[in-house]
Amino acid sequence: MCQQQQSHSSRSESKVAAAEDGTRSDEPFPWDGGVFDAHCHPTDTMSSIASIPGMRARTLTIMATRSQDQDLVASVASQHGIQSRAALTSASQSDGRVVPAFGWHPWFSYQLYDDALPAGKATYDPSSGDMTSQKARHYRAVLNPEPDPSFIASLPDPAPLSSFLSATRSRLQAHPLALVGEVGLDKIFRLPEAWADGERERKREDEGLTAGGREGRRLSPHNVGMAHQAGVLRAQLRLAAELGRAVSVHGVQAPGVLFDLLQSTWKGHERLSRRERRMVAAGAEDFSESSGDEDEGEGGGEGGSNGERREPTARAKPYPPRICLHSFSAPVEVMKQYLNPSIPARIFFSFSVVVNLSTAGGEKRFPEMIRACPDDQLLIESDVHCAGEDMDHYLEHMYRKVCEIKGWTLQEGVERVRKNYEEFVFG
């Protein structure tokens, strides 16, 4: 989700600037090779959904983030969702254009209370007869600095994490190709201020935005404690692991905490190096070169030569089989942590204009980051909130930029990213 959620008008201005920064060439862009958006949010502007069939991009991976957009993403997927692996290379509109993802974004994690916590650590007691005091107790526990009563009153009543997980499980089962996302950690995001009287209705009428986002409000001083964010993320990673689904992960200003949390999911399941395998005593378990991939296929919910997904077996691992670090903008040293060959999950890195090229510093670091990213782990996204021409422009701009840095022809780049996207979604 792009940082602090740009307005529609600022997105259009950014699109024009991106198109005019000198990276566009006269070489025709090979849209017919299949262009894939690994992460976007068009359900934040539902009026734009009607433009999806006319877009030049082949497939959009649409993220859910909060209570207001879970069913919207499901409804768009029911209308436009792809049904098989073969659909990724099909030019037919009837084969669909959307891969859905269901998750709870860290920006909205404060709206959930973890009802699996023991009584001594719980932030909310639903059995209490005083829900007002419980609401205040929860928000004082998970927000920093502690909010005053008027700010708490402007917030929604917190919902149980278990109910969200149950609903997400049902949505994932109803959409067998769906991902888990957008999930993650964000150390710097701050909650928007409360709405002024009548402002909410005027804003939505003017811009047609889905409820629940920032929607142009000023930011308060309050952010969500990292421990609470981590608990919500960890629960969703467990669900992704159980169902063998890929995950799209948001990470801002918390690279160490995020890596440690993800690493904890695969602790004890690391891949052995060739030297370590040679040291295994004769007669012990046979660790073959492809054992990690085979285990993912058997226990990660993947399978079938046609790319259809089957539910996981008892051998499902405790970590998601594939993880995309979306709009990755951390230092290259952080990327190298995720390139450790002992990591059993497949890690992908996705890049967007609106995050990676939004500042002079980000644009300066970008070539080094792209050169460091392995060719078979690179994805491209728009991360924008409105489907249609803007989204296509953002995608083309990033494809051209990446191909320029990698030294690929446009055709080669489109083909490489297509294969990577297919691997990310299907395994």
Coordinates of C-alpha atoms in Angstrom, one line a residue:
M1 CA 0.0 0.0 0.0
C2 CA 1.6 3.2 -1.1
Q3 CA 3.0 5.4 1.7
Q4 CA 0.2 7.3 3.5
Q5 CA -2.1 6.7 0.5
Q6 CA -2.0 9.4 -2.2
S7 CA -5.1 11.2 -3.4
H8 CA -6.4 10.5 -6.9
S9 CA -5.3 13.9 -8.2
S10 CA -1.8 13.5 -6.8
R11 CA -1.5 10.0 -8.4
S12 CA -2.4 11.5 -11.8
E13 CA 0.3 14.2 -11.4
S14 CA 2.8 11.5 -10.4
K15 CA 1.9 9.5 -13.5
V16 CA 2.6 12.4 -15.8
A17 CA 5.9 13.1 -14.0
A18 CA 6.9 9.5 -14.3
A19 CA 6.1 9.3 -18.0
E20 CA 8.2 12.4 -18.7
D21 CA 11.3 11.6 -16.7
G22 CA 13.3 10.4 -19.7
T23 CA 13.0 6.6 -19.2
R24 CA 10.3 6.2 -21.9
S25 CA 11.7 5.2 -25.3
D26 CA 10.2 5.0 -28.8
E27 CA 10.4 1.2 -28.7
P28 CA 6.8 -0.1 -28.6
F29 CA 6.0 -1.8 -25.3
P30 CA 5.2 -5.6 -25.7
W31 CA 1.9 -5.7 -23.9
D32 CA 0.9 -8.8 -25.8
G33 CA 3.7 -10.7 -23.8
G34 CA 1.6 -10.4 -20.7
V35 CA 2.2 -7.6 -18.0
F36 CA 1.4 -8.5 -14.4
D37 CA 0.7 -6.2 -11.5
A38 CA 1.9 -8.0 -8.4
H39 CA 0.2 -5.6 -5.9
C40 CA -2.5 -3.0 -6.3
H41 CA -5.6 -1.5 -4.6
P42 CA -8.3 -0.6 -7.1
T43 CA -11.1 -1.5 -4.7
D44 CA -10.3 1.7 -2.9
T45 CA -11.9 3.4 -5.9
M46 CA -14.7 1.1 -6.9
S47 CA -15.8 3.3 -9.8
S48 CA -12.5 2.3 -11.5
I49 CA -13.2 -1.5 -11.5
A50 CA -15.3 -1.2 -14.7
S51 CA -12.1 -0.2 -16.5
I52 CA -10.3 -3.5 -15.7
P53 CA -11.4 -5.4 -18.9
G54 CA -10.1 -2.6 -21.0
M55 CA -6.7 -2.4 -19.4
R56 CA -3.5 -3.4 -21.2
A57 CA -2.1 -5.2 -18.2
R58 CA -2.9 -8.9 -18.2
T59 CA -3.4 -9.6 -14.5
L60 CA -3.9 -7.5 -11.4
T61 CA -3.2 -8.8 -7.9
I62 CA -5.7 -7.0 -5.8
M63 CA -5.1 -6.6 -2.1
A64 CA -7.6 -6.4 0.8
T65 CA -6.4 -4.3 3.8
R66 CA -9.3 -3.7 6.3
S67 CA -12.9 -4.6 7.1
Q68 CA -14.4 -2.4 4.4
D69 CA -12.6 -4.0 1.4
Q70 CA -12.6 -7.7 2.1
D71 CA -15.9 -8.4 0.4
L72 CA -15.1 -5.9 -2.3
V73 CA -12.0 -7.8 -3.3
A74 CA -14.0 -11.0 -3.2
S75 CA -16.7 -9.6 -5.4
V76 CA -14.3 -8.3 -8.0
A77 CA -12.5 -11.7 -8.0
S78 CA -15.8 -13.4 -8.5
Q79 CA -16.5 -11.3 -11.6
H80 CA -12.9 -11.0 -13.0
G81 CA -10.8 -13.7 -11.3
I82 CA -8.6 -16.0 -13.2
Q83 CA -9.4 -19.7 -12.8
S84 CA -6.2 -21.5 -13.7
R85 CA -2.5 -21.2 -14.5
A86 CA -3.3 -21.3 -18.2
A87 CA -5.2 -18.0 -17.8
L88 CA -2.0 -16.1 -17.3
T89 CA -1.0 -16.5 -20.9
S90 CA -4.6 -16.3 -22.4
A91 CA -5.7 -13.2 -24.3
S92 CA -9.4 -14.0 -23.7
Q93 CA -11.3 -11.7 -21.4
S94 CA -13.4 -14.7 -20.3
D95 CA -10.3 -16.1 -18.6
G96 CA -10.3 -13.3 -16.1
R97 CA -7.9 -10.6 -15.1
V98 CA -7.6 -10.7 -11.3
V99 CA -5.9 -12.6 -8.5
P100 CA -7.3 -11.6 -5.2
A101 CA -5.5 -11.3 -1.9
F102 CA -7.1 -11.2 1.6
G103 CA -5.4 -9.7 4.6
W104 CA -5.3 -7.1 7.3
H105 CA -2.8 -4.3 6.7
P106 CA -0.6 -3.1 9.7
W107 CA -2.1 0.4 9.3
F108 CA -5.4 -1.0 10.5
S109 CA -4.1 -3.6 12.9
Y110 CA -5.3 -1.5 15.9
Q111 CA -8.9 -2.3 14.9
L112 CA -8.4 -5.9 15.9
Y113 CA -7.9 -7.3 19.4
D114 CA -6.0 -10.6 19.9
D115 CA -8.5 -12.9 21.6
A116 CA -6.0 -15.7 21.8
L117 CA -3.9 -13.8 24.4
P118 CA -4.0 -15.1 28.0
A119 CA -6.1 -13.0 30.4
G120 CA -3.0 -11.3 31.9
K121 CA -2.0 -9.9 28.4
A122 CA -5.4 -9.4 26.8
T123 CA -6.3 -5.9 25.8
Y124 CA -10.0 -6.4 25.6
D125 CA -12.5 -8.5 27.5
P126 CA -15.7 -9.1 25.4
S127 CA -17.4 -10.7 28.4
S128 CA -17.3 -7.4 30.3
G129 CA -20.5 -5.5 30.8
D130 CA -18.8 -2.2 30.0
M131 CA -17.8 -2.2 26.4
T132 CA -16.9 1.5 26.4
S133 CA -14.2 1.0 29.1
Q134 CA -12.9 -2.1 27.2
K135 CA -12.6 -0.2 24.0
A136 CA -10.6 2.5 25.8
R137 CA -8.5 -0.2 27.5
H138 CA -7.7 -1.8 24.1
Y139 CA -6.7 1.4 22.3
R140 CA -4.6 2.7 25.3
A141 CA -2.8 -0.6 25.2
V142 CA -2.0 -0.8 21.4
L143 CA -1.6 2.9 20.4
N144 CA 1.4 5.2 21.1
P145 CA 1.2 7.8 22.6
E146 CA -1.8 6.9 24.7
P147 CA -4.9 8.5 23.0
D148 CA -7.3 10.8 24.8
P149 CA -11.0 9.9 25.3
S150 CA -12.2 12.0 22.4
F151 CA -9.8 10.3 19.9
I152 CA -10.8 6.9 21.3
A153 CA -14.4 7.7 20.8
S154 CA -13.8 8.4 17.1
L155 CA -12.4 4.9 16.5
P156 CA -14.4 1.8 15.7
D157 CA -15.1 -0.8 18.3
P158 CA -12.3 -3.4 18.0
A159 CA -13.1 -6.8 16.5
P160 CA -11.7 -10.2 17.5
L161 CA -8.7 -11.4 15.5
S162 CA -10.1 -14.9 15.5
S163 CA -13.3 -13.8 13.7
F164 CA -11.2 -12.1 11.0
L165 CA -9.0 -15.2 10.6
S166 CA -12.1 -17.4 10.3
A167 CA -13.6 -15.2 7.6
T168 CA -10.3 -15.0 5.8
R169 CA -10.0 -18.8 5.8
S170 CA -13.5 -19.0 4.2
R171 CA -12.6 -16.4 1.5
L172 CA -9.3 -18.2 0.7
Q173 CA -11.1 -21.5 0.4
A174 CA -13.8 -19.9 -1.9
H175 CA -11.0 -18.5 -4.0
P176 CA -8.4 -21.3 -4.4
L177 CA -5.9 -19.1 -6.2
A178 CA -6.0 -16.2 -3.7
L179 CA -3.0 -14.9 -1.8
V180 CA -2.8 -13.6 1.8
G181 CA -2.2 -9.9 1.7
E182 CA -1.6 -7.1 2.3
V183 CA 0.0 -7.8 5.7
G184 CA 3.1 -6.6 7.4
L185 CA 4.7 -4.1 9.8
D186 CA 5.0 -0.4 9.6
K187 CA 7.0 1.6 12.2
I188 CA 6.2 5.1 11.0
F189 CA 2.6 5.2 9.9
R190 CA 0.3 7.3 12.0
L191 CA -3.4 7.1 12.3
P192 CA -5.5 9.8 10.6
E193 CA -7.2 12.4 12.7
A194 CA -10.9 12.0 13.4
W195 CA -13.4 13.3 10.8
A196 CA -14.8 16.7 11.2
D197 CA -18.6 17.0 11.0
G198 CA -19.8 16.3 7.5
E199 CA -16.3 16.0 6.1
R200 CA -16.4 12.3 5.6
E201 CA -19.5 12.4 3.4
R202 CA -18.3 15.3 1.3
K203 CA -14.9 13.6 0.7
R204 CA -16.4 10.3 -0.4
E205 CA -18.9 12.0 -2.7
D206 CA -16.1 14.1 -4.3
E207 CA -13.6 11.3 -4.8
G208 CA -15.6 8.1 -4.6
L209 CA -13.2 6.4 -2.2
T210 CA -14.0 3.3 -0.2
A211 CA -14.5 3.9 3.5
G212 CA -11.9 3.2 6.1
G213 CA -8.8 4.7 4.5
R214 CA -7.0 8.0 5.2
E215 CA -9.0 9.8 2.6
G216 CA -7.0 13.0 2.7
R217 CA -7.2 13.5 6.5
R218 CA -4.3 15.0 8.4
L219 CA -2.3 12.5 10.5
S220 CA -2.5 12.2 14.3
P221 CA 0.5 11.6 16.5
H222 CA -0.7 8.0 17.2
N223 CA 0.9 4.8 15.8
V224 CA 0.3 1.1 16.5
G225 CA 2.7 -0.6 18.8
M226 CA 5.0 -3.1 17.1
A227 CA 4.1 -5.9 19.4
H228 CA 0.5 -5.7 18.4
Q229 CA 1.3 -5.4 14.7
A230 CA 3.5 -8.4 15.0
G231 CA 0.8 -10.5 16.7
V232 CA -1.7 -9.7 13.9
L233 CA 1.0 -10.5 11.2
R234 CA 2.1 -13.7 12.8
A235 CA -1.5 -15.0 12.9
Q236 CA -1.9 -14.3 9.2
L237 CA 1.4 -16.0 8.3
R238 CA 0.2 -19.1 10.1
L239 CA -3.0 -19.2 8.1
A240 CA -1.0 -18.7 4.8
A241 CA 1.3 -21.6 5.8
E242 CA -1.6 -23.8 6.7
L243 CA -3.4 -23.3 3.4
G244 CA -0.1 -23.1 1.3
R245 CA -0.8 -19.6 0.0
A246 CA 1.7 -17.0 -1.1
V247 CA 1.9 -13.7 1.0
S248 CA 2.3 -10.1 0.0
V249 CA 4.2 -8.3 2.8
H250 CA 4.4 -4.6 3.6
G251 CA 7.5 -3.4 5.6
V252 CA 8.3 0.2 6.4
Q253 CA 11.2 1.2 8.7
A254 CA 11.2 -2.1 10.5
P255 CA 13.6 -4.3 8.5
G256 CA 15.2 -6.1 11.4
V257 CA 11.9 -6.8 13.2
L258 CA 10.2 -8.0 10.0
F259 CA 13.1 -10.3 9.1
D260 CA 13.3 -11.8 12.6
L261 CA 9.5 -12.4 12.6
L262 CA 9.5 -14.1 9.1
Q263 CA 12.6 -16.1 10.1
S264 CA 10.9 -17.4 13.2
T265 CA 8.3 -19.1 11.0
W266 CA 10.9 -21.3 9.2
K267 CA 13.2 -21.8 12.2
G268 CA 14.1 -25.5 12.3
H269 CA 13.2 -26.0 8.6
E270 CA 16.2 -24.3 7.0
R271 CA 17.7 -25.9 3.9
L272 CA 21.0 -27.7 4.4
S273 CA 24.0 -26.7 2.3
R274 CA 25.8 -29.3 0.1
R275 CA 28.5 -29.5 2.7
E276 CA 26.0 -30.1 5.5
R277 CA 24.3 -32.8 3.5
R278 CA 27.6 -34.6 2.9
M279 CA 28.1 -34.6 6.7
V280 CA 24.8 -36.4 7.4
A281 CA 25.6 -39.8 8.6
A282 CA 25.0 -42.8 6.4
G283 CA 21.5 -44.2 6.9
A284 CA 20.1 -40.9 8.1
E285 CA 17.4 -38.9 6.3
D286 CA 18.2 -38.3 2.7
F287 CA 18.3 -34.6 1.9
S288 CA 18.1 -34.4 -1.9
E289 CA 18.8 -31.2 -3.9
S290 CA 15.1 -30.6 -4.5
S291 CA 13.7 -31.7 -1.2
G292 CA 12.6 -28.2 -0.3
D293 CA 10.6 -27.8 -3.4
E294 CA 9.1 -31.2 -3.2
D295 CA 8.0 -30.6 0.4
E296 CA 6.3 -27.4 -0.7
G297 CA 4.4 -29.2 -3.4
E298 CA 3.2 -31.9 -1.0
G299 CA 2.5 -29.8 2.0
G300 CA 2.0 -26.3 0.7
G301 CA -1.3 -26.7 -1.0
E302 CA 0.1 -26.7 -4.6
G303 CA -0.4 -29.3 -7.1
G304 CA -2.0 -30.5 -10.4
S305 CA -0.4 -30.2 -13.8
N306 CA -3.1 -27.6 -14.8
G307 CA -2.1 -25.3 -11.9
E308 CA -5.2 -25.9 -9.9
R309 CA -4.6 -25.7 -6.2
R310 CA -5.3 -28.5 -3.7
E311 CA -5.7 -28.1 0.0
P312 CA -2.6 -28.9 2.1
T313 CA -1.8 -32.2 3.6
A314 CA -0.6 -32.9 7.2
R315 CA 2.9 -32.1 6.0
A316 CA 2.2 -28.4 5.6
K317 CA 5.1 -26.3 6.9
P318 CA 4.8 -23.6 9.5
Y319 CA 5.9 -20.9 7.0
P320 CA 4.3 -19.5 3.9
P321 CA 5.7 -21.2 0.8
R322 CA 6.3 -17.9 -1.1
I323 CA 6.7 -14.4 0.2
C324 CA 6.7 -11.1 -1.8
L325 CA 8.3 -8.1 -0.1
H326 CA 6.2 -5.5 -1.9
S327 CA 7.6 -2.1 -3.0
F328 CA 10.9 -3.2 -1.4
S329 CA 12.9 -0.2 -0.5
A330 CA 15.2 -1.3 2.3
P331 CA 19.0 -1.2 1.9
V332 CA 20.7 -3.8 -0.3
E333 CA 22.2 -5.3 2.8
V334 CA 18.7 -6.2 4.0
M335 CA 17.9 -7.8 0.6
K336 CA 20.9 -10.0 1.0
Q337 CA 19.6 -11.4 4.2
Y338 CA 16.6 -12.7 2.3
L339 CA 18.9 -14.3 -0.3
N340 CA 20.4 -16.7 2.2
P341 CA 20.1 -20.1 0.5
S342 CA 19.1 -21.8 3.8
I343 CA 15.7 -20.0 3.7
P344 CA 13.1 -22.6 2.7
A345 CA 10.4 -20.1 1.6
R346 CA 10.7 -18.6 -1.9
I347 CA 11.3 -14.9 -1.5
F348 CA 10.3 -12.3 -4.2
F349 CA 10.9 -8.6 -4.3
S350 CA 8.4 -6.3 -6.0
F351 CA 9.0 -2.7 -7.1
S352 CA 6.7 0.3 -7.8
V353 CA 7.1 3.8 -9.2
V354 CA 5.0 5.3 -6.4
V355 CA 7.3 4.0 -3.7
N356 CA 10.7 3.2 -5.1
L357 CA 10.9 6.2 -7.4
S358 CA 8.9 8.7 -5.4
T359 CA 12.0 10.5 -3.9
A360 CA 15.3 11.6 -5.1
G361 CA 17.0 9.3 -2.6
G362 CA 14.9 6.3 -3.6
E363 CA 15.6 6.9 -7.3
K364 CA 19.3 7.2 -6.6
R365 CA 19.4 3.9 -4.7
F366 CA 17.2 2.0 -7.1
P367 CA 19.7 0.8 -9.8
E368 CA 21.9 -0.8 -7.1
M369 CA 18.8 -2.5 -5.7
I370 CA 17.6 -3.9 -9.0
R371 CA 21.1 -5.1 -9.9
A372 CA 21.3 -6.9 -6.6
C373 CA 17.9 -8.6 -7.0
P374 CA 18.1 -12.0 -8.6
D375 CA 16.5 -12.2 -12.0
D376 CA 14.1 -15.0 -11.0
Q377 CA 12.9 -13.2 -7.8
L378 CA 11.9 -9.9 -9.3
L379 CA 8.3 -8.7 -9.6
I380 CA 6.7 -5.4 -10.7
E381 CA 3.6 -3.7 -9.2
S382 CA 1.7 -0.4 -9.4
D383 CA 0.5 -0.1 -5.8
V384 CA -2.1 2.4 -6.9
H385 CA -5.7 2.8 -5.9
C386 CA -7.4 3.3 -9.2
A387 CA -7.6 0.8 -12.1
G388 CA -7.3 1.9 -15.7
E389 CA -4.9 4.0 -17.7
D390 CA -2.9 5.3 -14.7
M391 CA -2.2 1.8 -13.6
D392 CA -1.0 0.7 -17.0
H393 CA 1.3 3.8 -17.2
Y394 CA 2.9 3.0 -13.8
L395 CA 3.5 -0.6 -14.8
E396 CA 5.0 0.2 -18.2
H397 CA 7.3 2.8 -16.6
M398 CA 8.6 0.4 -14.1
Y399 CA 9.1 -2.4 -16.6
R400 CA 11.1 -0.1 -18.8
K401 CA 13.2 1.1 -15.9
V402 CA 14.0 -2.4 -14.7
C403 CA 14.8 -3.6 -18.2
E404 CA 17.1 -0.6 -18.7
I405 CA 19.0 -1.4 -15.4
K406 CA 19.2 -5.1 -16.0
G407 CA 20.2 -4.7 -19.6
W408 CA 17.2 -6.7 -20.9
T409 CA 15.2 -6.1 -24.0
L410 CA 11.6 -5.2 -23.2
Q411 CA 10.4 -8.5 -24.6
E412 CA 12.9 -10.4 -22.4
G413 CA 11.9 -8.4 -19.3
V414 CA 8.2 -9.0 -19.9
E415 CA 8.8 -12.7 -20.3
R416 CA 11.1 -13.0 -17.2
V417 CA 8.6 -11.1 -15.0
R418 CA 5.7 -13.2 -16.3
K419 CA 7.6 -16.4 -15.3
N420 CA 8.4 -15.0 -11.9
Y421 CA 4.8 -13.9 -11.3
E422 CA 3.5 -17.4 -12.3
E423 CA 6.0 -18.9 -9.8
F424 CA 4.9 -16.5 -7.1
V425 CA 1.2 -17.2 -7.5
F426 CA 1.3 -20.9 -8.3
G427 CA 4.6 -22.2 -7.0

